[in-house]
Amino acid sequence: MNYKNLRRNDFIFLILCVSIFFTDSHAQDIDKRKKDGISSRIFTEAFAYGSEDSGKGKIDVYIQVPYSEISFAKEDNLYIGRYEITANLKTRDDKLVWQKTQFAEVSLKDFAHTVSSRLSNIRQFSADVFVGKYNLILQITDSESKKSTTTNLQINLRDYSKDSLALSDIMLVHRISADNNRKNIVPNLTGIIGKEVNYFYLFFEVYQNKVQFDSIQFLCRFVNSKNETKSRYTKVAKTDSPRTQIVWRIDSLNISTDLYLIIVEAERYPRTSAYTGTRASVSRTCIIRTRNMPPNITDIDKATDQLIYIARGGEIDFIREAQTNEEKLQRFLSFWAKRDPDPKTPENELMEEYYNRVEYANKNFSAYFEGWKSDRGMVFIRFGAPQQVERRPFDANSKPYEIWYYYDLNREFIFVDETGFGDYRLRYPETDLWGRVR
């Protein structure tokens, strides 16, 4: 086989074609080919910091591109992948204030690494600009396939010199290493913290203006989606300079899977009556979940409900009836472990593909309810992206409709918007995907 221009999509297709990964006949409808444009695993994040220049601040931008998102070509004995990053920083009224282009090249010896979503390349930009609110537009273009991914980030660069005490943005840290007494920090750009890790780090800066304190006490809280504080940590650090970098190790985070708000608060230590009002706070979100689960799963109950299109018998009820959250999680993972096309890899490619489709359906087919519950969402999740879509939204003599063609499956589906508000209902075939008359 010639691996020169083999894409990850084709590689997954080869794996799944020789794998029996479902235990029921309905599940065989899942299209085994990853469709371009459905989702991207490229992660980007921008962090705002103070600057020594009056009226200015610093923006650090990180872009993490998994090898699975890069097209590699074989050159001699190596696999070479190249991509281009273009960054445009604009004011909210669309005035360009900063622009930069960066070229990246990845050289690998092992073909298996070229299709890995666990290995990645991280690039960084830095910009010193005036305080203000900005839109950052990042475009990542693969040199081989010419496929582009565009990300928009909103940045609020505050004036950290105005308050007596201020905190920068919080960075989740993936790894810290030392090089000649200098710390090298690799950010965690996914925003996901695995439940299995023994510890992780937070990084931020603290700024003192007008009055400098010898020490600052920090309080870190993890607040879940129900606004409940599930864990808290305290730390006292020496901060006898106007600008101090804080690397905070958080140990033993034993909390349930959920979307959390990390809130860090700071005040003078020890507290005195003269400075009781001198406080600062900053927050950011993160996801606590079991390692190897797709990043778009943040709610196990909802993810379980979304199994309706492939689960059989009482499998969903079996997961729901678990007595504890941990037992529910283990039953959910067991459901997918039975369907893992390649148990030797850390990813469950089928689970990731399934929830990528759920996410796409929610973004594109939502009307009165979430897109995964819609008829178009149902078909998309089961069969993947159609090979052709015929849209007729404005015909005078008929209601808006769409026809989805799946030529390789010899199937087509007709959806009609009966209300005119984007709620497309399946009208052909006249039975649903389980053979029941609609």
PDB file of C-alpha atoms in Angstrom, residues 254-380:
ATOM      1  CA  ASN A 254     -11.772  13.943  43.431  1.00  0.00           C
ATOM      2  CA  ILE A 255     -14.946  15.416  41.931  1.00  0.00           C
ATOM      3  CA  SER A 256     -17.522  14.086  39.490  1.00  0.00           C
ATOM      4  CA  THR A 257     -17.565  14.544  35.721  1.00  0.00           C
ATOM      5  CA  ASP A 258     -19.017  17.950  34.883  1.00  0.00           C
ATOM      6  CA  LEU A 259     -18.352  21.404  33.467  1.00  0.00           C
ATOM      7  CA  TYR A 260     -16.693  23.518  36.180  1.00  0.00           C
ATOM      8  CA  LEU A 261     -15.872  27.157  36.779  1.00  0.00           C
ATOM      9  CA  ILE A 262     -12.439  27.609  38.344  1.00  0.00           C
ATOM     10  CA  ILE A 263     -12.475  30.731  40.508  1.00  0.00           C
ATOM     11  CA  VAL A 264      -9.221  32.078  41.958  1.00  0.00           C
ATOM     12  CA  GLU A 265      -9.402  34.841  44.566  1.00  0.00           C
ATOM     13  CA  ALA A 266      -6.475  36.733  46.087  1.00  0.00           C
ATOM     14  CA  GLU A 267      -6.008  38.975  49.128  1.00  0.00           C
ATOM     15  CA  ARG A 268      -3.194  40.241  51.355  1.00  0.00           C
ATOM     16  CA  TYR A 269      -1.748  37.768  53.863  1.00  0.00           C
ATOM     17  CA  PRO A 270      -2.019  38.079  56.752  1.00  0.00           C
ATOM     18  CA  ARG A 271      -5.191  40.125  56.625  1.00  0.00           C
ATOM     19  CA  THR A 272      -5.191  43.508  58.317  1.00  0.00           C
ATOM     20  CA  SER A 273      -7.952  46.009  58.861  1.00  0.00           C
ATOM     21  CA  ALA A 274      -6.171  48.521  56.623  1.00  0.00           C
ATOM     22  CA  TYR A 275      -6.355  46.263  53.563  1.00  0.00           C
ATOM     23  CA  THR A 276      -9.483  44.153  54.041  1.00  0.00           C
ATOM     24  CA  GLY A 277     -10.949  45.514  50.782  1.00  0.00           C
ATOM     25  CA  THR A 278      -7.871  44.732  48.682  1.00  0.00           C
ATOM     26  CA  ARG A 279      -8.938  41.656  46.747  1.00  0.00           C
ATOM     27  CA  ALA A 280      -8.809  40.352  43.207  1.00  0.00           C
ATOM     28  CA  SER A 281     -10.434  37.433  41.403  1.00  0.00           C
ATOM     29  CA  VAL A 282     -10.371  35.712  38.031  1.00  0.00           C
ATOM     30  CA  SER A 283     -12.165  32.681  36.618  1.00  0.00           C
ATOM     31  CA  ARG A 284     -12.193  30.235  33.722  1.00  0.00           C
ATOM     32  CA  THR A 285     -14.024  27.051  32.752  1.00  0.00           C
ATOM     33  CA  CYS A 286     -12.756  23.484  32.561  1.00  0.00           C
ATOM     34  CA  ILE A 287     -14.178  20.016  32.083  1.00  0.00           C
ATOM     35  CA  ILE A 288     -13.516  17.189  34.525  1.00  0.00           C
ATOM     36  CA  ARG A 289     -13.951  13.860  32.821  1.00  0.00           C
ATOM     37  CA  THR A 290     -12.557  10.369  32.507  1.00  0.00           C
ATOM     38  CA  ARG A 291      -9.510  10.136  30.295  1.00  0.00           C
ATOM     39  CA  ASN A 292     -10.054   8.965  26.699  1.00  0.00           C
ATOM     40  CA  MET A 293     -13.617  10.244  26.569  1.00  0.00           C
ATOM     41  CA  PRO A 294     -14.424  12.689  23.749  1.00  0.00           C
ATOM     42  CA  PRO A 295     -14.048  16.325  24.827  1.00  0.00           C
ATOM     43  CA  ASN A 296     -17.612  17.145  23.739  1.00  0.00           C
ATOM     44  CA  ILE A 297     -19.055  14.878  26.461  1.00  0.00           C
ATOM     45  CA  THR A 298     -19.603  17.006  29.558  1.00  0.00           C
ATOM     46  CA  ASP A 299     -22.821  15.474  30.883  1.00  0.00           C
ATOM     47  CA  ILE A 300     -23.045  11.691  31.248  1.00  0.00           C
ATOM     48  CA  ASP A 301     -26.836  11.748  31.623  1.00  0.00           C
ATOM     49  CA  LYS A 302     -27.289  13.619  28.352  1.00  0.00           C
ATOM     50  CA  ALA A 303     -24.650  11.500  26.603  1.00  0.00           C
ATOM     51  CA  THR A 304     -26.580   8.430  27.730  1.00  0.00           C
ATOM     52  CA  ASP A 305     -29.857   9.801  26.340  1.00  0.00           C
ATOM     53  CA  GLN A 306     -28.067  10.408  23.032  1.00  0.00           C
ATOM     54  CA  LEU A 307     -27.362   6.676  22.688  1.00  0.00           C
ATOM     55  CA  ILE A 308     -30.952   6.202  21.514  1.00  0.00           C
ATOM     56  CA  TYR A 309     -29.902   5.744  17.888  1.00  0.00           C
ATOM     57  CA  ILE A 310     -27.588   2.791  18.497  1.00  0.00           C
ATOM     58  CA  ALA A 311     -28.493   1.268  21.882  1.00  0.00           C
ATOM     59  CA  ARG A 312     -30.587  -1.899  21.959  1.00  0.00           C
ATOM     60  CA  GLY A 313     -32.934  -3.473  24.444  1.00  0.00           C
ATOM     61  CA  GLY A 314     -32.509  -2.088  27.939  1.00  0.00           C
ATOM     62  CA  GLU A 315     -28.947  -0.777  27.576  1.00  0.00           C
ATOM     63  CA  ILE A 316     -29.888   2.855  28.187  1.00  0.00           C
ATOM     64  CA  ASP A 317     -32.042   1.979  31.200  1.00  0.00           C
ATOM     65  CA  PHE A 318     -29.195  -0.146  32.569  1.00  0.00           C
ATOM     66  CA  ILE A 319     -26.886   2.886  32.523  1.00  0.00           C
ATOM     67  CA  ARG A 320     -29.535   5.234  33.958  1.00  0.00           C
ATOM     68  CA  GLU A 321     -30.350   2.888  36.846  1.00  0.00           C
ATOM     69  CA  ALA A 322     -26.818   2.977  38.281  1.00  0.00           C
ATOM     70  CA  GLN A 323     -26.797   3.830  41.989  1.00  0.00           C
ATOM     71  CA  THR A 324     -23.832   6.227  41.907  1.00  0.00           C
ATOM     72  CA  ASN A 325     -22.291   8.584  39.378  1.00  0.00           C
ATOM     73  CA  GLU A 326     -19.141   6.473  39.228  1.00  0.00           C
ATOM     74  CA  GLU A 327     -21.154   3.319  38.547  1.00  0.00           C
ATOM     75  CA  LYS A 328     -23.091   5.172  35.837  1.00  0.00           C
ATOM     76  CA  LEU A 329     -19.841   6.290  34.240  1.00  0.00           C
ATOM     77  CA  GLN A 330     -18.428   2.761  34.283  1.00  0.00           C
ATOM     78  CA  ARG A 331     -21.577   1.345  32.669  1.00  0.00           C
ATOM     79  CA  PHE A 332     -21.431   4.063  30.011  1.00  0.00           C
ATOM     80  CA  LEU A 333     -17.785   3.284  29.255  1.00  0.00           C
ATOM     81  CA  SER A 334     -18.552  -0.429  29.181  1.00  0.00           C
ATOM     82  CA  PHE A 335     -21.265   0.220  26.575  1.00  0.00           C
ATOM     83  CA  TRP A 336     -18.690   1.835  24.314  1.00  0.00           C
ATOM     84  CA  ALA A 337     -15.884  -0.614  25.125  1.00  0.00           C
ATOM     85  CA  LYS A 338     -17.987  -3.356  23.481  1.00  0.00           C
ATOM     86  CA  ARG A 339     -18.053  -1.263  20.321  1.00  0.00           C
ATOM     87  CA  ASP A 340     -14.425  -0.113  20.257  1.00  0.00           C
ATOM     88  CA  PRO A 341     -13.103  -0.851  16.731  1.00  0.00           C
ATOM     89  CA  ASP A 342      -9.498  -0.952  17.954  1.00  0.00           C
ATOM     90  CA  PRO A 343      -9.127  -1.615  21.710  1.00  0.00           C
ATOM     91  CA  LYS A 344      -5.326  -1.334  21.426  1.00  0.00           C
ATOM     92  CA  THR A 345      -5.513   2.413  20.878  1.00  0.00           C
ATOM     93  CA  PRO A 346      -6.307   4.854  23.721  1.00  0.00           C
ATOM     94  CA  GLU A 347      -9.119   6.409  21.650  1.00  0.00           C
ATOM     95  CA  ASN A 348     -12.442   4.792  20.951  1.00  0.00           C
ATOM     96  CA  GLU A 349     -12.733   6.028  17.372  1.00  0.00           C
ATOM     97  CA  LEU A 350     -16.389   5.095  17.073  1.00  0.00           C
ATOM     98  CA  MET A 351     -17.399   6.900  20.267  1.00  0.00           C
ATOM     99  CA  GLU A 352     -15.532  10.027  19.152  1.00  0.00           C
ATOM    100  CA  GLU A 353     -17.160   9.913  15.709  1.00  0.00           C
ATOM    101  CA  TYR A 354     -20.613   9.398  17.209  1.00  0.00           C
ATOM    102  CA  TYR A 355     -20.406  12.384  19.557  1.00  0.00           C
ATOM    103  CA  ASN A 356     -18.794  14.530  16.877  1.00  0.00           C
ATOM    104  CA  ARG A 357     -21.963  13.893  14.856  1.00  0.00           C
ATOM    105  CA  VAL A 358     -24.131  14.726  17.863  1.00  0.00           C
ATOM    106  CA  GLU A 359     -22.244  17.999  18.270  1.00  0.00           C
ATOM    107  CA  TYR A 360     -22.600  18.806  14.571  1.00  0.00           C
ATOM    108  CA  ALA A 361     -26.337  18.057  14.707  1.00  0.00           C
ATOM    109  CA  ASN A 362     -26.762  20.403  17.676  1.00  0.00           C
ATOM    110  CA  LYS A 363     -24.944  23.204  15.876  1.00  0.00           C
ATOM    111  CA  ASN A 364     -26.741  22.823  12.558  1.00  0.00           C
ATOM    112  CA  PHE A 365     -30.191  21.283  13.076  1.00  0.00           C
ATOM    113  CA  SER A 366     -31.533  22.850  16.281  1.00  0.00           C
ATOM    114  CA  ALA A 367     -34.977  24.452  16.055  1.00  0.00           C
ATOM    115  CA  TYR A 368     -37.498  24.082  18.872  1.00  0.00           C
ATOM    116  CA  PHE A 369     -35.249  21.536  20.540  1.00  0.00           C
ATOM    117  CA  GLU A 370     -31.645  20.350  20.381  1.00  0.00           C
ATOM    118  CA  GLY A 371     -30.467  19.215  16.972  1.00  0.00           C
ATOM    119  CA  TRP A 372     -29.645  15.651  17.994  1.00  0.00           C
ATOM    120  CA  LYS A 373     -33.360  15.089  18.723  1.00  0.00           C
ATOM    121  CA  SER A 374     -34.452  16.309  15.280  1.00  0.00           C
ATOM    122  CA  ASP A 375     -35.160  14.100  12.281  1.00  0.00           C
ATOM    123  CA  ARG A 376     -32.198  15.482  10.386  1.00  0.00           C
ATOM    124  CA  GLY A 377     -30.060  14.950  13.461  1.00  0.00           C
ATOM    125  CA  MET A 378     -31.255  11.363  13.731  1.00  0.00           C
ATOM    126  CA  VAL A 379     -30.301  10.595  10.130  1.00  0.00           C
ATOM    127  CA  PHE A 380     -27.014  12.471  10.329  1.00  0.00           C
TER     128      PHE A 380
END
